Tab-separated table of C-alpha atoms in Angstrom:
chain	number	residue	atom	x	y	z
A	1	UNK	CA	11.745	-2.457	-5.518
A	2	UNK	CA	11.524	1.263	-4.883
A	3	UNK	CA	9.060	2.181	-2.133
A	4	UNK	CA	7.473	5.311	-0.708
A	5	UNK	CA	5.455	5.424	2.513
A	6	UNK	CA	2.682	7.910	3.218
A	7	UNK	CA	1.319	8.020	6.750
A	8	UNK	CA	-2.009	9.792	7.123
A	9	UNK	CA	-2.679	10.979	10.668
A	10	UNK	CA	-3.932	14.254	12.097
A	11	UNK	CA	-2.270	13.543	15.478
A	12	UNK	CA	0.962	12.461	13.778
A	13	UNK	CA	1.039	15.565	11.604
A	14	UNK	CA	0.642	17.705	14.728
A	15	UNK	CA	3.536	15.862	16.392
A	16	UNK	CA	1.266	14.306	19.027
A	17	UNK	CA	1.791	10.672	17.981
A	18	UNK	CA	4.793	8.710	16.752
A	19	UNK	CA	4.531	7.118	13.314
A	20	UNK	CA	4.734	3.505	14.494
A	21	UNK	CA	2.711	2.258	11.515
A	22	UNK	CA	5.168	3.833	9.100
A	23	UNK	CA	7.991	2.306	11.149
A	24	UNK	CA	6.386	-1.137	10.732
A	25	UNK	CA	6.398	-0.661	6.958
A	26	UNK	CA	10.048	0.426	7.031
A	27	UNK	CA	11.005	-2.719	8.993
A	28	UNK	CA	9.145	-4.894	6.456
A	29	UNK	CA	10.770	-3.121	3.504
A	30	UNK	CA	14.237	-3.510	5.015
A	31	UNK	CA	13.637	-7.234	5.588
A	32	UNK	CA	12.731	-7.557	1.885
A	33	UNK	CA	15.690	-5.498	0.658
A	34	UNK	CA	13.481	-2.800	-0.848
A	35	UNK	CA	14.775	0.731	-1.374
A	36	UNK	CA	12.945	3.381	0.655
A	37	UNK	CA	12.805	6.346	-1.723
A	38	UNK	CA	10.606	8.667	0.343
A	39	UNK	CA	8.464	8.825	3.464
A	40	UNK	CA	5.977	11.518	4.461
A	41	UNK	CA	3.423	12.117	7.184
A	42	UNK	CA	0.383	14.251	6.329
A	43	UNK	CA	-2.914	15.093	8.044
A	44	UNK	CA	-6.237	13.478	7.108
A	45	UNK	CA	-6.788	15.907	4.249
A	46	UNK	CA	-7.389	14.994	0.608
A	47	UNK	CA	-5.125	17.698	-0.882
A	48	UNK	CA	-1.781	16.650	0.663
A	49	UNK	CA	-2.604	12.963	0.191
A	50	UNK	CA	-3.331	13.462	-3.511
A	51	UNK	CA	-0.226	15.641	-3.941
A	52	UNK	CA	2.084	13.037	-2.406
A	53	UNK	CA	0.589	10.062	-4.261
A	54	UNK	CA	0.490	11.770	-7.651
A	55	UNK	CA	3.946	13.282	-7.198
A	56	UNK	CA	5.540	9.958	-6.396
A	57	UNK	CA	3.729	8.035	-9.142
A	58	UNK	CA	4.324	10.671	-11.791
A	59	UNK	CA	7.964	11.166	-10.800
A	60	UNK	CA	8.881	7.659	-11.962
A	61	UNK	CA	11.138	6.993	-8.947
A	62	UNK	CA	8.704	4.744	-7.057
A	63	UNK	CA	7.311	1.308	-7.911
A	64	UNK	CA	5.147	0.892	-4.810
A	65	UNK	CA	3.436	3.403	-2.531
A	66	UNK	CA	2.058	2.134	0.750
A	67	UNK	CA	-0.243	4.403	2.695
A	68	UNK	CA	-1.115	3.825	6.326
A	69	UNK	CA	-4.052	5.380	8.121
A	70	UNK	CA	-7.249	7.126	7.158
A	71	UNK	CA	-9.067	4.025	5.874
A	72	UNK	CA	-11.736	3.643	8.572
A	73	UNK	CA	-15.258	4.923	9.026
A	74	UNK	CA	-14.478	8.230	10.735
A	75	UNK	CA	-15.568	11.341	8.810
A	76	UNK	CA	-11.863	12.388	8.788
A	77	UNK	CA	-10.792	9.097	7.135
A	78	UNK	CA	-10.383	10.195	3.506
A	79	UNK	CA	-7.465	8.087	2.270
A	80	UNK	CA	-9.573	5.865	-0.053
A	81	UNK	CA	-11.235	8.911	-1.630
A	82	UNK	CA	-7.873	10.642	-2.142
A	83	UNK	CA	-6.375	7.466	-3.582
A	84	UNK	CA	-9.324	6.976	-5.916
A	85	UNK	CA	-8.769	10.523	-7.232
A	86	UNK	CA	-5.168	9.602	-8.123
A	87	UNK	CA	-5.280	6.074	-9.496
A	88	UNK	CA	-5.986	5.297	-13.119
A	89	UNK	CA	-6.954	1.647	-12.618
A	90	UNK	CA	-8.284	0.034	-9.457
A	91	UNK	CA	-6.883	-3.341	-8.320
A	92	UNK	CA	-9.694	-4.504	-6.015
A	93	UNK	CA	-8.313	-8.007	-5.495
A	94	UNK	CA	-5.358	-6.655	-3.539
A	95	UNK	CA	-7.501	-4.740	-1.041
A	96	UNK	CA	-9.897	-7.680	-0.825
A	97	UNK	CA	-7.002	-10.049	-0.043
A	98	UNK	CA	-5.687	-7.793	2.710
A	99	UNK	CA	-9.099	-7.587	4.371
A	100	UNK	CA	-9.927	-11.280	3.942
A	101	UNK	CA	-6.663	-12.604	5.361
A	102	UNK	CA	-6.785	-10.244	8.334
A	103	UNK	CA	-10.414	-10.954	9.298
A	104	UNK	CA	-9.804	-14.118	11.308
A	105	UNK	CA	-7.267	-12.519	13.637
A	106	UNK	CA	-8.844	-9.050	13.623
A	107	UNK	CA	-12.598	-8.875	12.865
A	108	UNK	CA	-12.473	-5.064	12.674
A	109	UNK	CA	-10.533	-5.462	9.410
A	110	UNK	CA	-13.993	-5.595	7.825
A	111	UNK	CA	-14.322	-1.886	8.649
A	112	UNK	CA	-11.332	-0.912	6.503
A	113	UNK	CA	-12.247	0.950	3.321
A	114	UNK	CA	-8.725	0.797	1.887
A	115	UNK	CA	-8.306	0.429	-1.867
A	116	UNK	CA	-5.485	-0.411	-4.248
A	117	UNK	CA	-4.716	0.647	-7.758
A	118	UNK	CA	-2.199	1.857	-10.278
A	119	UNK	CA	-1.082	5.165	-11.666
A	120	UNK	CA	1.328	4.759	-14.529
A	121	UNK	CA	3.770	2.066	-13.448
A	122	UNK	CA	3.237	2.620	-9.722
A	123	UNK	CA	1.105	0.444	-7.464
A	124	UNK	CA	-0.629	2.256	-4.589
A	125	UNK	CA	-1.971	0.212	-1.663
A	126	UNK	CA	-3.884	1.591	1.330
A	127	UNK	CA	-3.088	-0.075	4.643
A	128	UNK	CA	-4.863	0.491	7.971
A	129	UNK	CA	-3.397	2.794	10.602
A	130	UNK	CA	-2.513	0.535	13.526
A	131	UNK	CA	0.933	-1.108	13.611
A	132	UNK	CA	-0.522	-4.597	14.191
A	133	UNK	CA	-2.992	-4.200	11.325
A	134	UNK	CA	-0.162	-2.944	9.116
A	135	UNK	CA	1.956	-6.009	9.932
A	136	UNK	CA	-0.988	-8.330	9.210
A	137	UNK	CA	-1.705	-6.525	5.943
A	138	UNK	CA	1.934	-6.703	4.877
A	139	UNK	CA	1.919	-10.452	5.548
A	140	UNK	CA	-1.060	-10.712	3.190
A	141	UNK	CA	0.618	-8.481	0.588
A	142	UNK	CA	4.006	-10.194	0.800
A	143	UNK	CA	3.346	-13.203	-1.507
A	144	UNK	CA	1.888	-11.099	-4.340
A	145	UNK	CA	3.605	-7.715	-4.353
A	146	UNK	CA	6.833	-8.639	-6.174
A	147	UNK	CA	4.891	-10.265	-9.012
A	148	UNK	CA	2.441	-7.357	-9.173
A	149	UNK	CA	5.299	-4.869	-9.557
A	150	UNK	CA	7.060	-7.092	-12.105
A	151	UNK	CA	3.900	-7.147	-14.224
A	152	UNK	CA	3.260	-3.428	-13.801
A	153	UNK	CA	6.796	-2.426	-14.746
A	154	UNK	CA	6.932	-4.813	-17.692
A	155	UNK	CA	9.558	-7.125	-16.204
A	156	UNK	CA	7.187	-10.119	-16.469
A	157	UNK	CA	5.057	-10.792	-19.500
A	158	UNK	CA	4.698	-14.586	-19.352
A	159	UNK	CA	1.873	-15.713	-17.071
A	160	UNK	CA	2.068	-19.415	-17.893
A	161	UNK	CA	1.567	-21.676	-14.885
A	162	UNK	CA	4.837	-22.939	-13.443
A	163	UNK	CA	5.772	-26.367	-12.187
A	164	UNK	CA	6.968	-26.949	-8.628
A	165	UNK	CA	10.527	-26.453	-9.971
A	166	UNK	CA	9.771	-23.037	-11.467
A	167	UNK	CA	9.788	-24.165	-15.094
A	168	UNK	CA	6.797	-23.283	-17.292
A	169	UNK	CA	4.285	-26.127	-17.557
A	170	UNK	CA	3.681	-27.622	-20.958
């Protein structure tokens, strides 16, 4: 899988904070054997967020874009709005899964406004900004992301239920 990471942080863009959330995504991607195609850090501003997301999706070099940061309730948190401007089809179940599975260990996950969706054959998923929340979100994303990308890229067209041995059920 080809991955791009977009970190959204005013302090990070000013060089005042290390991108530890982006680093957490890199560690996850490396553990999965994914190819990191690109990584950027931009301020909480719709224009550079939209430019990065659209550029990666339209360029055809990226299957999955993970954003981190800018999903909360602060007036500067504009990642969901920027993502919504880019995606063609929303995938609400992904964002709902991330929030739901993180709620028991981190009740503030309910405050995340992150969304997920597709543009062309690229899946875009908003993750929260803290490294721990990113790790929890990636654990929730892990069991579904490979299949989602396989469907989106046309590698999987058969959705028949499978037996415990992986063979299609009759």
